Amino acid sequence: MEKRVLGMILALVGVVGLILAGINFINGGASTHNVKQIILYGVLGAIFFFAGVGLIRNTRDRAT
């Protein structure tokens, strides 16, 4: 159960990171700082999202 909760938290953090990357992409200019920020948020968001989804999918429920 704890792994599933951690997976949900990681997935939510990943979604937030991907949303921030999208917002920066839509609102930002072409400066180097903005491009680095978009890449950073996008990559970290994807890592957290897929790690969270992997934890949720691979954790089996046990009857207690």
PDB file as gemmi writes it, atoms N, CA and C in Angstrom:
CRYST1    1.000    1.000    1.000  90.00  90.00  90.00 P 1                      
ATOM      1  N   MET A   1       0.823  -1.193   0.000  1.00  0.00           N  
ATOM      2  CA  MET A   1       0.000   0.000   0.000  1.00  0.00           C  
ATOM      3  C   MET A   1       0.869   1.259   0.000  1.00  0.00           C  
ATOM      4  N   GLU A   2       1.959   1.224   0.741  1.00  0.00           N  
ATOM      5  CA  GLU A   2       2.807   2.414   0.824  1.00  0.00           C  
ATOM      6  C   GLU A   2       3.467   2.723  -0.514  1.00  0.00           C  
ATOM      7  N   LYS A   3       3.804   1.673  -1.267  1.00  0.00           N  
ATOM      8  CA  LYS A   3       4.425   1.902  -2.570  1.00  0.00           C  
ATOM      9  C   LYS A   3       3.444   2.545  -3.536  1.00  0.00           C  
ATOM     10  N   ARG A   4       2.187   2.159  -3.432  1.00  0.00           N  
ATOM     11  CA  ARG A   4       1.188   2.773  -4.307  1.00  0.00           C  
ATOM     12  C   ARG A   4       1.003   4.249  -3.985  1.00  0.00           C  
ATOM     13  N   VAL A   5       1.005   4.584  -2.706  1.00  0.00           N  
ATOM     14  CA  VAL A   5       0.868   5.991  -2.311  1.00  0.00           C  
ATOM     15  C   VAL A   5       2.072   6.780  -2.806  1.00  0.00           C  
ATOM     16  N   LEU A   6       3.264   6.226  -2.643  1.00  0.00           N  
ATOM     17  CA  LEU A   6       4.470   6.886  -3.149  1.00  0.00           C  
ATOM     18  C   LEU A   6       4.404   7.032  -4.664  1.00  0.00           C  
ATOM     19  N   GLY A   7       3.903   6.015  -5.340  1.00  0.00           N  
ATOM     20  CA  GLY A   7       3.745   6.088  -6.786  1.00  0.00           C  
ATOM     21  C   GLY A   7       2.786   7.183  -7.206  1.00  0.00           C  
ATOM     22  N   MET A   8       1.687   7.323  -6.463  1.00  0.00           N  
ATOM     23  CA  MET A   8       0.727   8.391  -6.780  1.00  0.00           C  
ATOM     24  C   MET A   8       1.350   9.769  -6.575  1.00  0.00           C  
ATOM     25  N   ILE A   9       2.111   9.907  -5.494  1.00  0.00           N  
ATOM     26  CA  ILE A   9       2.765  11.195  -5.222  1.00  0.00           C  
ATOM     27  C   ILE A   9       3.784  11.512  -6.312  1.00  0.00           C  
ATOM     28  N   LEU A  10       4.583  10.519  -6.701  1.00  0.00           N  
ATOM     29  CA  LEU A  10       5.573  10.739  -7.761  1.00  0.00           C  
ATOM     30  C   LEU A  10       4.901  11.082  -9.083  1.00  0.00           C  
ATOM     31  N   ALA A  11       3.809  10.401  -9.391  1.00  0.00           N  
ATOM     32  CA  ALA A  11       3.097  10.688 -10.637  1.00  0.00           C  
ATOM     33  C   ALA A  11       2.529  12.107 -10.624  1.00  0.00           C  
ATOM     34  N   LEU A  12       1.995  12.538  -9.491  1.00  0.00           N  
ATOM     35  CA  LEU A  12       1.460  13.901  -9.400  1.00  0.00           C  
ATOM     36  C   LEU A  12       2.565  14.947  -9.541  1.00  0.00           C  
ATOM     37  N   VAL A  13       3.713  14.695  -8.911  1.00  0.00           N  
ATOM     38  CA  VAL A  13       4.848  15.620  -9.051  1.00  0.00           C  
ATOM     39  C   VAL A  13       5.302  15.663 -10.511  1.00  0.00           C  
ATOM     40  N   GLY A  14       5.297  14.517 -11.164  1.00  0.00           N  
ATOM     41  CA  GLY A  14       5.660  14.476 -12.577  1.00  0.00           C  
ATOM     42  C   GLY A  14       4.702  15.254 -13.452  1.00  0.00           C  
ATOM     43  N   VAL A  15       3.410  15.129 -13.177  1.00  0.00           N  
ATOM     44  CA  VAL A  15       2.413  15.881 -13.945  1.00  0.00           C  
ATOM     45  C   VAL A  15       2.605  17.379 -13.742  1.00  0.00           C  
ATOM     46  N   VAL A  16       2.881  17.782 -12.508  1.00  0.00           N  
ATOM     47  CA  VAL A  16       3.121  19.207 -12.235  1.00  0.00           C  
ATOM     48  C   VAL A  16       4.344  19.697 -13.014  1.00  0.00           C  
ATOM     49  N   GLY A  17       5.404  18.895 -13.040  1.00  0.00           N  
ATOM     50  CA  GLY A  17       6.595  19.272 -13.798  1.00  0.00           C  
ATOM     51  C   GLY A  17       6.319  19.397 -15.288  1.00  0.00           C  
ATOM     52  N   LEU A  18       5.537  18.470 -15.828  1.00  0.00           N  
ATOM     53  CA  LEU A  18       5.197  18.544 -17.248  1.00  0.00           C  
ATOM     54  C   LEU A  18       4.302  19.744 -17.549  1.00  0.00           C  
ATOM     55  N   ILE A  19       3.392  20.065 -16.636  1.00  0.00           N  
ATOM     56  CA  ILE A  19       2.544  21.245 -16.819  1.00  0.00           C  
ATOM     57  C   ILE A  19       3.386  22.519 -16.784  1.00  0.00           C  
ATOM     58  N   LEU A  20       4.338  22.591 -15.849  1.00  0.00           N  
ATOM     59  CA  LEU A  20       5.220  23.765 -15.792  1.00  0.00           C  
ATOM     60  C   LEU A  20       6.046  23.907 -17.070  1.00  0.00           C  
ATOM     61  N   ALA A  21       6.515  22.781 -17.602  1.00  0.00           N  
ATOM     62  CA  ALA A  21       7.263  22.835 -18.860  1.00  0.00           C  
ATOM     63  C   ALA A  21       6.375  23.349 -19.986  1.00  0.00           C  
ATOM     64  N   GLY A  22       5.134  22.893 -20.017  1.00  0.00           N  
ATOM     65  CA  GLY A  22       4.208  23.366 -21.044  1.00  0.00           C  
ATOM     66  C   GLY A  22       3.895  24.845 -20.915  1.00  0.00           C  
ATOM     67  N   ILE A  23       3.698  25.306 -19.685  1.00  0.00           N  
ATOM     68  CA  ILE A  23       3.420  26.728 -19.460  1.00  0.00           C  
ATOM     69  C   ILE A  23       4.612  27.577 -19.886  1.00  0.00           C  
ATOM     70  N   ASN A  24       5.820  27.146 -19.524  1.00  0.00           N  
ATOM     71  CA  ASN A  24       7.017  27.895 -19.933  1.00  0.00           C  
ATOM     72  C   ASN A  24       7.187  27.879 -21.446  1.00  0.00           C  
ATOM     73  N   PHE A  25       6.822  26.771 -22.073  1.00  0.00           N  
ATOM     74  CA  PHE A  25       6.934  26.680 -23.530  1.00  0.00           C  
ATOM     75  C   PHE A  25       5.965  27.643 -24.213  1.00  0.00           C  
ATOM     76  N   ILE A  26       4.750  27.723 -23.705  1.00  0.00           N  
ATOM     77  CA  ILE A  26       3.742  28.600 -24.311  1.00  0.00           C  
ATOM     78  C   ILE A  26       4.065  30.072 -24.058  1.00  0.00           C  
ATOM     79  N   ASN A  27       4.448  30.416 -22.830  1.00  0.00           N  
ATOM     80  CA  ASN A  27       4.635  31.820 -22.455  1.00  0.00           C  
ATOM     81  C   ASN A  27       6.032  32.359 -22.715  1.00  0.00           C  
ATOM     82  N   GLY A  28       7.009  31.488 -22.854  1.00  0.00           N  
ATOM     83  CA  GLY A  28       8.392  31.944 -22.876  1.00  0.00           C  
ATOM     84  C   GLY A  28       8.871  32.379 -24.237  1.00  0.00           C  
ATOM     85  N   GLY A  29      10.007  33.040 -24.198  1.00  0.00           N  
ATOM     86  CA  GLY A  29      10.676  33.454 -25.417  1.00  0.00           C  
ATOM     87  C   GLY A  29      11.715  32.420 -25.813  1.00  0.00           C  
ATOM     88  N   ALA A  30      12.672  32.849 -26.601  1.00  0.00           N  
ATOM     89  CA  ALA A  30      13.692  31.935 -27.100  1.00  0.00           C  
ATOM     90  C   ALA A  30      15.022  32.114 -26.379  1.00  0.00           C  
ATOM     91  N   SER A  31      15.001  32.667 -25.183  1.00  0.00           N  
ATOM     92  CA  SER A  31      16.259  32.863 -24.464  1.00  0.00           C  
ATOM     93  C   SER A  31      16.813  31.522 -23.991  1.00  0.00           C  
ATOM     94  N   THR A  32      18.115  31.481 -23.791  1.00  0.00           N  
ATOM     95  CA  THR A  32      18.776  30.248 -23.371  1.00  0.00           C  
ATOM     96  C   THR A  32      18.273  29.791 -22.011  1.00  0.00           C  
ATOM     97  N   HIS A  33      18.044  30.731 -21.113  1.00  0.00           N  
ATOM     98  CA  HIS A  33      17.558  30.394 -19.772  1.00  0.00           C  
ATOM     99  C   HIS A  33      16.201  29.705 -19.849  1.00  0.00           C  
ATOM    100  N   ASN A  34      15.322  30.200 -20.695  1.00  0.00           N  
ATOM    101  CA  ASN A  34      13.983  29.634 -20.808  1.00  0.00           C  
ATOM    102  C   ASN A  34      14.028  28.238 -21.423  1.00  0.00           C  
ATOM    103  N   VAL A  35      14.875  28.031 -22.418  1.00  0.00           N  
ATOM    104  CA  VAL A  35      14.989  26.718 -23.050  1.00  0.00           C  
ATOM    105  C   VAL A  35      15.521  25.699 -22.050  1.00  0.00           C  
ATOM    106  N   LYS A  36      16.517  26.090 -21.258  1.00  0.00           N  
ATOM    107  CA  LYS A  36      17.052  25.190 -20.235  1.00  0.00           C  
ATOM    108  C   LYS A  36      15.984  24.843 -19.204  1.00  0.00           C  
ATOM    109  N   GLN A  37      15.168  25.829 -18.838  1.00  0.00           N  
ATOM    110  CA  GLN A  37      14.109  25.604 -17.862  1.00  0.00           C  
ATOM    111  C   GLN A  37      13.062  24.637 -18.412  1.00  0.00           C  
ATOM    112  N   ILE A  38      12.697  24.790 -19.671  1.00  0.00           N  
ATOM    113  CA  ILE A  38      11.719  23.895 -20.290  1.00  0.00           C  
ATOM    114  C   ILE A  38      12.255  22.470 -20.329  1.00  0.00           C  
ATOM    115  N   ILE A  39      13.505  22.311 -20.729  1.00  0.00           N  
ATOM    116  CA  ILE A  39      14.105  20.975 -20.797  1.00  0.00           C  
ATOM    117  C   ILE A  39      14.195  20.357 -19.413  1.00  0.00           C  
ATOM    118  N   LEU A  40      14.618  21.133 -18.426  1.00  0.00           N  
ATOM    119  CA  LEU A  40      14.751  20.621 -17.064  1.00  0.00           C  
ATOM    120  C   LEU A  40      13.407  20.171 -16.511  1.00  0.00           C  
ATOM    121  N   TYR A  41      12.395  21.031 -16.605  1.00  0.00           N  
ATOM    122  CA  TYR A  41      11.069  20.667 -16.095  1.00  0.00           C  
ATOM    123  C   TYR A  41      10.491  19.477 -16.852  1.00  0.00           C  
ATOM    124  N   GLY A  42      10.680  19.452 -18.151  1.00  0.00           N  
ATOM    125  CA  GLY A  42      10.138  18.358 -18.955  1.00  0.00           C  
ATOM    126  C   GLY A  42      10.780  17.022 -18.641  1.00  0.00           C  
ATOM    127  N   VAL A  43      12.107  17.002 -18.553  1.00  0.00           N  
ATOM    128  CA  VAL A  43      12.817  15.743 -18.283  1.00  0.00           C  
ATOM    129  C   VAL A  43      12.531  15.250 -16.871  1.00  0.00           C  
ATOM    130  N   LEU A  44      12.631  16.140 -15.884  1.00  0.00           N  
ATOM    131  CA  LEU A  44      12.349  15.720 -14.509  1.00  0.00           C  
ATOM    132  C   LEU A  44      10.888  15.312 -14.336  1.00  0.00           C  
ATOM    133  N   GLY A  45       9.986  16.035 -14.972  1.00  0.00           N  
ATOM    134  CA  GLY A  45       8.577  15.672 -14.904  1.00  0.00           C  
ATOM    135  C   GLY A  45       8.323  14.300 -15.495  1.00  0.00           C  
ATOM    136  N   ALA A  46       8.938  14.013 -16.633  1.00  0.00           N  
ATOM    137  CA  ALA A  46       8.763  12.706 -17.262  1.00  0.00           C  
ATOM    138  C   ALA A  46       9.348  11.593 -16.402  1.00  0.00           C  
ATOM    139  N   ILE A  47      10.520  11.828 -15.809  1.00  0.00           N  
ATOM    140  CA  ILE A  47      11.141  10.815 -14.947  1.00  0.00           C  
ATOM    141  C   ILE A  47      10.255  10.515 -13.749  1.00  0.00           C  
ATOM    142  N   PHE A  48       9.793  11.558 -13.067  1.00  0.00           N  
ATOM    143  CA  PHE A  48       8.933  11.348 -11.906  1.00  0.00           C  
ATOM    144  C   PHE A  48       7.618  10.689 -12.303  1.00  0.00           C  
ATOM    145  N   PHE A  49       7.034  11.112 -13.423  1.00  0.00           N  
ATOM    146  CA  PHE A  49       5.754  10.557 -13.847  1.00  0.00           C  
ATOM    147  C   PHE A  49       5.877   9.067 -14.151  1.00  0.00           C  
ATOM    148  N   PHE A  50       6.869   8.689 -14.947  1.00  0.00           N  
ATOM    149  CA  PHE A  50       6.996   7.284 -15.322  1.00  0.00           C  
ATOM    150  C   PHE A  50       7.455   6.414 -14.157  1.00  0.00           C  
ATOM    151  N   ALA A  51       8.239   6.973 -13.239  1.00  0.00           N  
ATOM    152  CA  ALA A  51       8.598   6.222 -12.031  1.00  0.00           C  
ATOM    153  C   ALA A  51       7.362   5.971 -11.175  1.00  0.00           C  
ATOM    154  N   GLY A  52       6.516   6.972 -11.035  1.00  0.00           N  
ATOM    155  CA  GLY A  52       5.291   6.820 -10.254  1.00  0.00           C  
ATOM    156  C   GLY A  52       4.339   5.824 -10.876  1.00  0.00           C  
ATOM    157  N   VAL A  53       4.158   5.908 -12.185  1.00  0.00           N  
ATOM    158  CA  VAL A  53       3.269   4.970 -12.868  1.00  0.00           C  
ATOM    159  C   VAL A  53       3.824   3.553 -12.771  1.00  0.00           C  
ATOM    160  N   GLY A  54       5.132   3.415 -12.873  1.00  0.00           N  
ATOM    161  CA  GLY A  54       5.743   2.092 -12.725  1.00  0.00           C  
ATOM    162  C   GLY A  54       5.522   1.505 -11.347  1.00  0.00           C  
ATOM    163  N   LEU A  55       5.638   2.325 -10.315  1.00  0.00           N  
ATOM    164  CA  LEU A  55       5.370   1.837  -8.961  1.00  0.00           C  
ATOM    165  C   LEU A  55       3.916   1.422  -8.800  1.00  0.00           C  
ATOM    166  N   ILE A  56       3.009   2.191  -9.349  1.00  0.00           N  
ATOM    167  CA  ILE A  56       1.588   1.858  -9.229  1.00  0.00           C  
ATOM    168  C   ILE A  56       1.282   0.557  -9.964  1.00  0.00           C  
ATOM    169  N   ARG A  57       1.826   0.392 -11.152  1.00  0.00           N  
ATOM    170  CA  ARG A  57       1.519  -0.800 -11.951  1.00  0.00           C  
ATOM    171  C   ARG A  57       2.155  -2.062 -11.388  1.00  0.00           C  
ATOM    172  N   ASN A  58       3.359  -1.965 -10.846  1.00  0.00           N  
ATOM    173  CA  ASN A  58       4.094  -3.158 -10.425  1.00  0.00           C  
ATOM    174  C   ASN A  58       3.857  -3.556  -8.982  1.00  0.00           C  
ATOM    175  N   THR A  59       3.073  -2.801  -8.244  1.00  0.00           N  
ATOM    176  CA  THR A  59       2.791  -3.135  -6.854  1.00  0.00           C  
ATOM    177  C   THR A  59       1.531  -3.980  -6.805  1.00  0.00           C  
ATOM    178  N   ARG A  60       1.649  -5.130  -6.171  1.00  0.00           N  
ATOM    179  CA  ARG A  60       0.504  -6.036  -6.083  1.00  0.00           C  
ATOM    180  C   ARG A  60      -0.230  -5.804  -4.776  1.00  0.00           C  
ATOM    181  N   ASP A  61      -1.539  -5.938  -4.847  1.00  0.00           N  
ATOM    182  CA  ASP A  61      -2.357  -5.826  -3.641  1.00  0.00           C  
ATOM    183  C   ASP A  61      -2.314  -7.145  -2.884  1.00  0.00           C  
ATOM    184  N   ARG A  62      -2.181  -7.040  -1.569  1.00  0.00           N  
ATOM    185  CA  ARG A  62      -2.206  -8.230  -0.716  1.00  0.00           C  
ATOM    186  C   ARG A  62      -3.373  -8.113   0.248  1.00  0.00           C  
ATOM    187  N   ALA A  63      -4.033  -9.212   0.476  1.00  0.00           N  
ATOM    188  CA  ALA A  63      -5.112  -9.225   1.468  1.00  0.00           C  
ATOM    189  C   ALA A  63      -4.495  -9.234   2.858  1.00  0.00           C  
ATOM    190  N   THR A  64      -4.994  -8.377   3.723  1.00  0.00           N  
ATOM    191  CA  THR A  64      -4.448  -8.320   5.085  1.00  0.00           C  
ATOM    192  C   THR A  64      -5.413  -8.908   6.072  1.00  0.00           C  
TER     193      THR A  64                                                      
END                                                                             
